[in-house]
Short mmCIF file of C-alpha atoms in Angstrom, two decimals:
data_model
loop_
_atom_site.label_atom_id
_atom_site.label_comp_id
_atom_site.label_asym_id
_atom_site.label_seq_id
_atom_site.Cartn_x
_atom_site.Cartn_y
_atom_site.Cartn_z
CA UNK A 66 137.78 97.11 150.35
CA UNK A 67 138.34 100.43 152.06
CA UNK A 68 137.12 101.72 155.43
CA UNK A 69 134.48 104.42 155.51
CA UNK A 70 135.19 105.86 158.94
CA UNK A 71 138.68 107.28 158.51
CA UNK A 72 138.60 110.99 159.34
CA UNK A 73 140.70 113.71 157.90
CA UNK A 74 141.82 116.11 160.63
CA UNK A 75 140.19 119.16 159.03
CA UNK A 76 137.44 121.56 160.19
CA UNK A 77 134.17 120.17 158.87
CA UNK A 78 131.70 122.96 159.70
CA UNK A 79 131.82 124.00 156.07
CA UNK A 80 133.57 122.71 153.01
CA UNK A 81 137.25 123.43 153.66
CA UNK A 82 139.86 124.39 151.12
CA UNK A 83 141.50 120.95 151.44
CA UNK A 84 138.17 119.26 150.77
CA UNK A 85 137.67 121.34 147.64
CA UNK A 86 141.13 120.45 146.34
CA UNK A 87 140.48 116.77 147.05
CA UNK A 88 137.10 116.79 145.32
CA UNK A 89 138.54 118.59 142.31
CA UNK A 90 141.41 116.10 142.04
CA UNK A 91 139.26 113.00 142.37
CA UNK A 92 136.62 114.33 139.96
CA UNK A 93 139.26 115.06 137.32
CA UNK A 94 140.63 111.54 137.60
CA UNK A 95 137.17 109.99 137.32
CA UNK A 96 136.45 112.05 134.22
CA UNK A 97 139.38 110.57 132.28
CA UNK A 98 138.69 107.05 133.58
CA UNK A 99 135.08 107.10 132.34
CA UNK A 100 135.93 109.10 129.23
CA UNK A 101 138.12 106.27 127.99
CA UNK A 102 135.26 103.77 128.18
CA UNK A 103 133.29 105.64 125.48
CA UNK A 104 135.59 107.98 123.57
CA UNK A 105 137.47 105.18 121.76
CA UNK A 106 134.33 104.02 119.98
CA UNK A 107 134.25 107.00 117.62
CA UNK A 108 137.89 106.33 116.64
CA UNK A 109 137.30 102.81 115.34
CA UNK A 110 137.45 103.63 111.62
CA UNK A 111 140.60 105.80 111.72
CA UNK A 112 142.24 103.30 114.08
CA UNK A 113 141.51 100.44 111.69
CA UNK A 114 142.85 102.44 108.74
CA UNK A 115 146.09 103.48 110.48
CA UNK A 116 146.92 100.21 112.22
CA UNK A 117 145.39 97.93 109.56
CA UNK A 118 143.08 96.32 112.09
CA UNK A 119 140.11 94.01 111.64
CA UNK A 120 136.97 94.06 113.82
CA UNK A 121 138.71 91.54 116.08
CA UNK A 122 141.60 93.93 116.63
CA UNK A 123 139.20 96.77 117.39
CA UNK A 124 137.46 94.59 119.96
CA UNK A 125 140.80 94.10 121.71
CA UNK A 126 141.48 97.86 121.71
CA UNK A 127 138.16 98.52 123.46
CA UNK A 128 138.08 95.43 125.71
CA UNK A 129 141.70 95.42 126.90
CA UNK A 130 140.92 98.49 129.01
CA UNK A 131 137.59 97.34 130.43
CA UNK A 132 138.70 93.74 131.16
CA UNK A 133 141.76 94.94 133.10
CA UNK A 134 139.70 97.59 134.88
CA UNK A 135 137.03 95.08 135.89
CA UNK A 136 139.35 92.26 136.98
CA UNK A 137 141.59 94.46 139.18
CA UNK A 138 138.97 96.78 140.64
CA UNK A 139 138.17 94.61 143.66
CA UNK A 140 141.82 94.61 144.76
CA UNK A 141 142.23 98.36 144.40
CA UNK A 142 140.55 99.06 147.72
CA UNK A 143 142.73 96.54 149.55
CA UNK A 144 145.81 98.28 148.17
CA UNK A 145 144.45 101.59 149.48
CA UNK A 146 144.33 100.08 152.95
CA UNK A 147 147.85 98.66 152.74
CA UNK A 148 149.66 101.55 151.02
CA UNK A 149 147.44 104.55 151.76
CA UNK A 150 144.70 105.98 149.54
CA UNK A 151 146.72 109.04 148.53
CA UNK A 152 149.74 106.95 147.48
CA UNK A 153 147.58 104.57 145.46
CA UNK A 154 145.70 107.48 143.90
CA UNK A 155 148.88 109.25 142.76
CA UNK A 156 150.34 105.99 141.46
CA UNK A 157 147.19 105.25 139.49
CA UNK A 158 147.06 108.76 138.04
CA UNK A 159 150.69 108.72 136.92
CA UNK A 160 150.28 105.22 135.48
CA UNK A 161 147.18 106.35 133.58
CA UNK A 162 149.04 109.37 132.18
CA UNK A 163 151.99 107.21 131.09
CA UNK A 164 149.71 104.63 129.48
CA UNK A 165 147.71 107.33 127.68
CA UNK A 166 150.93 108.68 126.19
CA UNK A 167 151.79 105.13 125.14
CA UNK A 168 148.39 104.80 123.43
CA UNK A 169 148.84 108.09 121.63
CA UNK A 170 152.28 107.19 120.27
CA UNK A 171 151.50 103.54 119.42
CA UNK A 172 152.56 102.50 115.93
CA UNK A 173 151.23 98.93 116.09
CA UNK A 174 148.03 97.29 117.25
CA UNK A 175 149.95 95.25 119.85
CA UNK A 176 151.49 98.40 121.38
CA UNK A 177 148.08 100.08 121.56
CA UNK A 178 146.42 97.07 123.21
CA UNK A 179 149.29 96.78 125.72
CA UNK A 180 149.01 100.48 126.60
CA UNK A 181 145.24 100.07 127.03
CA UNK A 182 145.91 97.27 129.53
CA UNK A 183 148.17 99.60 131.53
CA UNK A 184 145.44 102.25 131.36
CA UNK A 185 143.06 99.71 132.89
CA UNK A 186 145.49 99.07 135.75
CA UNK A 187 145.66 102.80 136.44
CA UNK A 188 141.86 103.10 136.37
CA UNK A 189 141.48 100.15 138.77
CA UNK A 190 143.70 102.02 141.25
CA UNK A 191 142.08 105.42 140.74
CA UNK A 192 138.41 104.60 141.31
CA UNK A 193 138.58 102.93 144.76
CA UNK A 194 141.30 105.36 145.89
CA UNK A 195 139.10 108.30 144.88
CA UNK A 196 136.17 106.94 146.87
CA UNK A 197 138.42 106.20 149.85
CA UNK A 198 139.72 109.78 149.83
CA UNK A 199 136.21 111.24 149.55
CA UNK A 200 134.84 109.03 152.32
CA UNK A 201 137.70 110.05 154.59
CA UNK A 202 137.53 113.77 153.87
CA UNK A 203 133.74 114.01 154.21
CA UNK A 204 132.72 112.14 157.39
CA UNK A 205 129.36 113.94 157.60
CA UNK A 206 126.81 111.85 155.69
CA UNK A 207 125.11 114.76 153.91
CA UNK A 208 128.46 116.24 152.85
CA UNK A 209 129.70 112.86 151.69
CA UNK A 210 126.50 112.27 149.67
CA UNK A 211 126.91 115.62 147.89
CA UNK A 212 130.58 114.97 147.22
CA UNK A 213 129.96 111.51 145.78
CA UNK A 214 127.06 112.86 143.69
CA UNK A 215 129.35 115.51 142.20
CA UNK A 216 132.10 112.94 141.62
CA UNK A 217 129.68 110.51 139.94
CA UNK A 218 128.05 113.34 137.99
CA UNK A 219 131.42 114.28 136.50
CA UNK A 220 131.88 110.68 135.38
CA UNK A 221 128.40 110.55 133.86
CA UNK A 222 129.00 113.80 132.00
CA UNK A 223 132.32 112.48 130.70
CA UNK A 224 130.67 109.29 129.44
CA UNK A 225 127.93 111.30 127.72
CA UNK A 226 130.34 113.84 126.21
CA UNK A 227 132.87 111.20 125.13
CA UNK A 228 131.58 110.51 121.59
CA UNK A 229 131.17 114.18 120.64
CA UNK A 230 134.39 115.30 122.34
CA UNK A 231 136.27 112.41 120.75
CA UNK A 232 134.81 113.11 117.33
CA UNK A 233 135.82 116.76 117.56
CA UNK A 234 139.38 115.90 118.64
CA UNK A 235 139.76 113.34 115.87
CA UNK A 236 138.43 115.77 113.28
CA UNK A 237 140.93 118.44 114.35
CA UNK A 238 144.00 116.48 115.46
CA UNK A 239 143.59 112.81 114.53
CA UNK A 240 142.78 109.72 116.60
CA UNK A 241 145.94 109.89 118.72
CA UNK A 242 144.65 113.08 120.36
CA UNK A 243 141.87 111.23 122.23
CA UNK A 244 144.59 109.51 124.27
CA UNK A 245 147.15 112.32 124.49
CA UNK A 246 144.54 114.71 125.90
CA UNK A 247 144.51 112.56 129.05
CA UNK A 248 148.13 113.40 129.84
CA UNK A 249 147.76 117.11 130.81
CA UNK A 250 144.47 116.37 132.58
CA UNK A 251 146.10 113.59 134.63
CA UNK A 252 149.09 115.80 135.47
CA UNK A 253 146.70 118.52 136.63
CA UNK A 254 145.11 115.89 138.88
CA UNK A 255 148.56 115.07 140.28
CA UNK A 256 149.19 118.74 141.10
CA UNK A 257 145.82 119.01 142.84
CA UNK A 258 146.28 115.71 144.68
CA UNK A 259 149.66 116.85 146.00
CA UNK A 260 147.72 119.31 148.20
CA UNK A 261 145.75 116.49 149.83
CA UNK A 262 146.96 115.65 153.36
CA UNK A 263 148.00 112.04 153.87
CA UNK A 264 145.32 109.91 155.52
CA UNK A 265 146.29 107.64 158.36
CA UNK A 266 143.99 104.69 158.70
CA UNK A 267 143.25 103.26 162.12
CA UNK A 268 140.95 100.60 160.74
CA UNK A 269 141.86 96.98 160.30
CA UNK A 270 143.59 96.41 157.01
CA UNK A 271 142.19 93.75 154.75
CA UNK A 272 144.79 91.28 153.47
CA UNK A 273 145.30 90.94 149.74
CA UNK A 274 143.48 87.98 148.21
CA UNK A 275 146.24 87.11 145.72
CA UNK A 276 144.77 83.74 144.74
CA UNK A 277 141.34 85.21 144.07
CA UNK A 278 142.82 88.13 142.14
CA UNK A 279 144.93 85.90 139.90
CA UNK A 280 142.01 83.56 139.21
CA UNK A 281 139.73 86.52 138.42
CA UNK A 282 142.21 87.83 135.85
CA UNK A 283 142.59 84.39 134.23
CA UNK A 284 138.85 83.66 134.25
CA UNK A 285 137.69 86.99 132.85
CA UNK A 286 140.59 87.41 130.45
CA UNK A 287 140.27 83.92 128.96
CA UNK A 288 136.48 84.29 128.64
CA UNK A 289 136.77 87.53 126.69
CA UNK A 290 139.63 86.15 124.58
CA UNK A 291 137.52 83.13 123.60
CA UNK A 292 134.57 85.32 122.63
CA UNK A 293 136.71 87.68 120.57
CA UNK A 294 138.97 85.14 118.87
CA UNK A 295 136.43 82.32 118.50
CA UNK A 296 134.80 83.78 115.40
CA UNK A 297 138.15 84.55 113.77
CA UNK A 298 139.88 81.23 114.55
CA UNK A 299 136.89 78.93 114.54
CA UNK A 300 135.23 77.32 117.56
CA UNK A 301 137.00 73.98 117.00
CA UNK A 302 140.45 75.57 116.93
CA UNK A 303 142.73 73.96 119.58
CA UNK A 304 143.56 77.36 121.06
CA UNK A 305 139.87 78.21 121.45
CA UNK A 306 139.07 74.82 122.98
CA UNK A 307 141.99 75.29 125.35
CA UNK A 308 140.77 78.78 126.21
CA UNK A 309 137.30 77.46 127.04
CA UNK A 310 138.83 74.82 129.30
CA UNK A 311 140.99 77.40 131.06
CA UNK A 312 138.02 79.73 131.54
CA UNK A 313 135.77 77.02 133.00
CA UNK A 314 138.47 75.77 135.39
CA UNK A 315 139.45 79.31 136.43
CA UNK A 316 135.85 80.34 137.16
CA UNK A 317 135.30 77.16 139.17
CA UNK A 318 138.48 77.65 141.20
CA UNK A 319 137.65 81.34 141.72
CA UNK A 320 134.22 80.56 143.16
CA UNK A 321 135.66 77.76 145.32
CA UNK A 322 138.46 80.01 146.62
CA UNK A 323 136.15 82.91 147.43
CA UNK A 324 133.79 80.57 149.29
CA UNK A 325 136.48 78.94 151.42
CA UNK A 326 139.07 81.56 152.45
CA UNK A 327 138.52 83.78 155.49
CA UNK A 328 138.73 87.20 153.85
CA UNK A 329 137.91 86.92 150.14
CA UNK A 330 137.94 89.93 147.85
CA UNK A 331 134.44 88.85 146.74
CA UNK A 332 132.39 87.39 149.63
CA UNK A 333 130.07 84.94 147.88
CA UNK A 334 127.57 85.08 150.75
CA UNK A 335 126.54 88.55 149.58
CA UNK A 336 124.89 86.97 146.55
CA UNK A 337 122.41 85.25 148.86
CA UNK A 338 120.83 88.69 149.32
CA UNK A 339 118.32 89.39 146.55
CA UNK A 340 118.77 93.15 147.08
CA UNK A 341 122.45 92.67 146.25
CA UNK A 342 122.52 89.98 143.57
CA UNK A 343 119.64 91.34 141.46
CA UNK A 344 121.09 94.88 141.03
CA UNK A 345 124.53 93.41 140.27
CA UNK A 346 123.05 91.15 137.57
CA UNK A 347 121.00 93.98 136.06
CA UNK A 348 124.05 96.29 136.10
CA UNK A 349 126.13 93.67 134.28
CA UNK A 350 123.47 93.19 131.58
CA UNK A 351 122.93 96.95 131.31
CA UNK A 352 126.66 97.50 130.75
CA UNK A 353 126.70 94.65 128.23
CA UNK A 354 123.86 95.90 126.02
CA UNK A 355 124.71 99.61 126.34
CA UNK A 356 128.43 99.44 125.55
CA UNK A 357 127.81 96.70 123.03
CA UNK A 358 125.40 99.16 121.40
CA UNK A 359 128.08 101.85 121.38
CA UNK A 360 130.53 99.56 119.62
CA UNK A 361 127.92 98.28 117.18
CA UNK A 362 126.55 101.69 116.19
CA UNK A 363 130.00 103.25 115.91
CA UNK A 364 130.96 100.64 113.32
CA UNK A 365 127.59 101.08 111.60
CA UNK A 366 127.87 104.87 111.31
CA UNK A 367 131.54 104.87 110.28
CA UNK A 368 131.64 101.72 108.12
CA UNK A 369 128.18 101.23 106.63
CA UNK A 370 127.21 104.90 106.42
CA UNK A 371 130.73 106.21 105.85
CA UNK A 372 130.37 109.02 108.39
CA UNK A 373 133.31 110.85 109.94
CA UNK A 374 134.21 110.56 113.64
CA UNK A 375 132.67 113.99 114.29
CA UNK A 376 129.44 113.08 112.49
CA UNK A 377 129.32 109.86 114.52
CA UNK A 378 129.80 111.79 117.76
CA UNK A 379 127.00 114.17 116.81
CA UNK A 380 124.76 111.22 115.89
CA UNK A 381 125.09 109.88 119.45
CA UNK A 382 123.89 113.14 121.07
CA UNK A 383 120.22 112.07 121.47
CA UNK A 384 121.53 109.01 123.31
CA UNK A 385 124.21 110.54 125.52
CA UNK A 386 122.18 113.61 126.52
CA UNK A 387 119.41 111.33 127.75
CA UNK A 388 121.95 109.27 129.72
CA UNK A 389 122.92 112.41 131.61
CA UNK A 390 119.28 113.43 132.11
CA UNK A 391 118.43 109.97 133.38
CA UNK A 392 121.33 110.01 135.84
CA UNK A 393 120.37 113.35 137.34
CA UNK A 394 116.63 112.55 137.51
CA UNK A 395 117.09 109.03 138.92
CA UNK A 396 116.88 110.16 142.56
CA UNK A 397 113.59 111.98 142.07
CA UNK A 398 112.10 109.14 140.04
CA UNK A 399 113.26 106.61 142.63
CA UNK A 400 111.49 108.48 145.41
CA UNK A 401 108.33 108.77 143.33
CA UNK A 402 108.02 105.27 141.84
CA UNK A 403 110.38 103.11 143.90
CA UNK A 404 113.39 101.12 142.71
CA UNK A 405 111.42 97.95 141.95
CA UNK A 406 109.14 99.45 139.32
CA UNK A 407 111.75 101.91 138.05
CA UNK A 408 114.36 99.30 137.09
CA UNK A 409 111.69 96.92 135.75
CA UNK A 410 110.44 99.78 133.56
CA UNK A 411 113.98 100.61 132.42
CA UNK A 412 114.51 97.02 131.26
CA UNK A 413 111.33 97.44 129.22
CA UNK A 414 112.68 100.72 127.80
CA UNK A 415 115.85 98.93 126.77
CA UNK A 416 113.86 96.23 124.95
CA UNK A 417 111.63 98.81 123.22
CA UNK A 418 114.58 100.95 122.15
CA UNK A 419 116.46 97.99 120.71
CA UNK A 420 113.31 96.78 118.96
CA UNK A 421 113.22 100.11 117.14
CA UNK A 422 116.80 99.57 115.96
CA UNK A 423 115.79 96.45 114.06
CA UNK A 424 115.18 98.74 111.07
CA UNK A 425 118.92 99.40 110.73
CA UNK A 426 119.89 99.12 107.10
CA UNK A 427 122.41 100.92 104.93
CA UNK A 428 119.80 103.45 103.77
CA UNK A 429 117.76 103.73 106.99
CA UNK A 430 116.99 107.41 107.69
CA UNK A 431 118.88 108.72 110.70
CA UNK A 432 115.78 110.22 112.33
CA UNK A 433 114.28 106.74 112.70
CA UNK A 434 117.43 105.55 114.47
CA UNK A 435 117.55 108.66 116.66
CA UNK A 436 113.95 108.06 117.80
CA UNK A 437 115.18 104.94 119.61
CA UNK A 438 117.95 106.74 121.48
CA UNK A 439 115.89 108.48 124.22
CA UNK A 440 114.52 105.18 125.54
CA UNK A 441 117.98 103.58 125.55
CA UNK A 442 119.69 106.61 127.08
CA UNK A 443 117.12 107.03 129.85
CA UNK A 444 117.29 103.34 130.75
CA UNK A 445 121.10 103.39 130.94
CA UNK A 446 121.18 106.64 132.91
CA UNK A 447 118.60 105.57 135.49
CA UNK A 448 119.69 101.97 136.11
CA UNK A 449 123.21 102.80 137.34
CA UNK A 450 122.37 105.17 140.26
CA UNK A 451 119.21 103.30 141.27
CA UNK A 452 120.98 99.92 141.30
CA UNK A 453 123.77 101.50 143.36
CA UNK A 454 121.23 102.81 145.88
CA UNK A 455 119.62 99.38 146.23
CA UNK A 456 122.98 97.63 146.69
CA UNK A 457 124.21 100.12 149.28
CA UNK A 458 121.00 99.74 151.21
CA UNK A 459 121.24 95.95 151.25
CA UNK A 460 124.56 95.49 153.05
CA UNK A 461 126.20 96.50 156.31
CA UNK A 462 128.09 99.80 156.36
CA UNK A 463 131.47 98.12 156.78
CA UNK A 464 130.89 96.20 153.53
CA UNK A 465 130.08 99.30 151.47
CA UNK A 466 133.51 99.36 149.84
CA UNK A 467 133.27 95.75 148.70
CA UNK A 468 129.73 96.29 147.43
CA UNK A 469 130.75 99.38 145.44
CA UNK A 470 133.69 97.48 143.97
CA UNK A 471 131.51 94.53 142.93
CA UNK A 472 128.95 96.82 141.31
CA UNK A 473 131.57 98.76 139.34
CA UNK A 474 133.31 95.53 138.34
CA UNK A 475 130.02 94.07 137.10
CA UNK A 476 129.43 97.09 134.86
CA UNK A 477 132.93 96.95 133.40
CA UNK A 478 132.65 93.19 132.92
CA UNK A 479 129.36 93.72 131.12
CA UNK A 480 131.00 96.33 128.91
CA UNK A 481 133.78 93.92 127.89
CA UNK A 482 131.30 91.10 127.27
CA UNK A 483 129.10 93.40 125.17
CA UNK A 484 131.96 94.40 122.88
CA UNK A 485 133.06 90.76 122.58
CA UNK A 486 129.58 89.37 121.87
CA UNK A 487 128.32 92.12 119.57
CA UNK A 488 131.64 92.36 117.77
CA UNK A 489 131.66 88.59 117.32
CA UNK A 490 128.24 88.70 115.68
CA UNK A 491 129.33 91.49 113.35
CA UNK A 492 132.39 89.45 112.33
CA UNK A 493 130.52 86.16 111.90
CA UNK A 494 127.47 87.30 109.95
CA UNK A 495 127.61 88.83 106.48
CA UNK A 496 126.64 91.41 105.41
CA UNK A 497 127.27 93.81 108.29
CA UNK A 498 123.63 94.89 108.43
CA UNK A 499 122.59 91.27 109.05
CA UNK A 500 125.12 91.00 111.89
CA UNK A 501 123.68 94.18 113.40
CA UNK A 502 120.18 92.69 113.17
CA UNK A 503 121.18 89.58 115.13
CA UNK A 504 123.07 91.70 117.69
CA UNK A 505 119.97 93.84 118.24
CA UNK A 506 117.86 90.69 118.72
CA UNK A 507 120.36 89.50 121.33
CA UNK A 508 120.15 92.88 123.10
CA UNK A 509 116.35 92.65 123.23
CA UNK A 510 116.50 89.15 124.71
CA UNK A 511 119.08 90.16 127.32
CA UNK A 512 117.08 93.27 128.29
CA UNK A 513 113.97 91.17 128.86
CA UNK A 514 116.05 88.62 130.79
CA UNK A 515 117.33 91.41 133.07
CA UNK A 516 113.78 92.52 133.75
CA UNK A 517 112.66 88.96 134.46
CA UNK A 518 115.57 88.39 136.86
CA UNK A 519 114.81 91.65 138.67
CA UNK A 520 111.09 90.98 139.04
CA UNK A 521 111.56 87.34 140.02
CA UNK A 522 114.21 88.11 142.65
CA UNK A 523 112.48 91.06 144.29
CA UNK A 524 108.75 90.66 143.68
CA UNK A 525 108.14 89.19 147.15
CA UNK A 526 110.16 91.86 148.96
CA UNK A 527 110.64 94.99 146.79
CA UNK A 528 113.39 97.35 147.98
CA UNK A 529 111.94 100.29 149.90
CA UNK A 530 114.21 103.10 148.75
#
């Protein structure tokens, strides 16, 4: 995706002023990218009221962003190589700002979903460009590790703070403010990024895999569309049957293309490595159950309980605080227990936490729900950095960009699938509490499946990290 050995012609004995500006700019961009994966969930009720949307429409508002982000992420790094990381970064940031303004001023559901798609395009450019800039500006491994940790930490904090920050904004200024707030932040990132020297790459540039990219968009987009619209239209509807056919053909052609061309955007041979395929699978399932949980509980708090967006954001605090704690403690826990047992244990935590949520009813006391949040938050916070460490240790250095792109794409794909699956259950099963019950049962089963896949794949040769 993007080379790791490009060097910025700056003094590297200590963190230079240019490095600080670069890190500030890239961290700001990552904050708004991650913020928009969680902040929208606390706006579901006011969005539905203003735009007269059903659960299906709300699924599209959430998933349009993540599906676009996931399907284009693998090509973002190749664009960095062809056009320059700084150019791609600035383009992505300006596109994200423009799309956020479009979201904020949307008067119809279609306009909002379209603007969310453009947001996803901007995010798919920003993330690999940010990593390319950081890798180039910090050639020393210990400096680069600290820089990436800070960059990732900002994203984790944004994800954790999203529900509360969003609830506060909505309470004070309405739901449009959660999108409009991105505009000044993005423009600040542009000002900071303007101080970054252009990076000249001497590495070989990877060609764009246009066929693979197009097939990935069709395959993922049609799959999510079928899951979202299937409940509403009926599974025997001609459009749904056609969508299933398109999805199956597109996935088949995508796998065939990536296996046969010389320089695919997703080298299928990487999945032969258990240390690569197992963390990717666990990351996808983790994203699915966690973001599906966010969508499910947001509707529960705002629709069943009738809580405001601010109250909903406050209700998520025991979950999001533990996500942050898990992220920052993952390195220490990994060194103490090892990745094999740590991720296996986190899959068990997921299952236990979801099992506790089976008591969800209209009159269930909040404290009983909140008791389940620490287990779920810790599991989500720990799995992401530990899985990343395992993946990065399983591949050659020159493939690090591709591996990072695949891992991020798997999480975003899982997020879109979670919203589609959980939202579909809520739409199909009446009353809402019964739909939540079945969704929680599905989350338990998937969590146990993730643990089984992890243990089965790596039990003979656990990762030594």
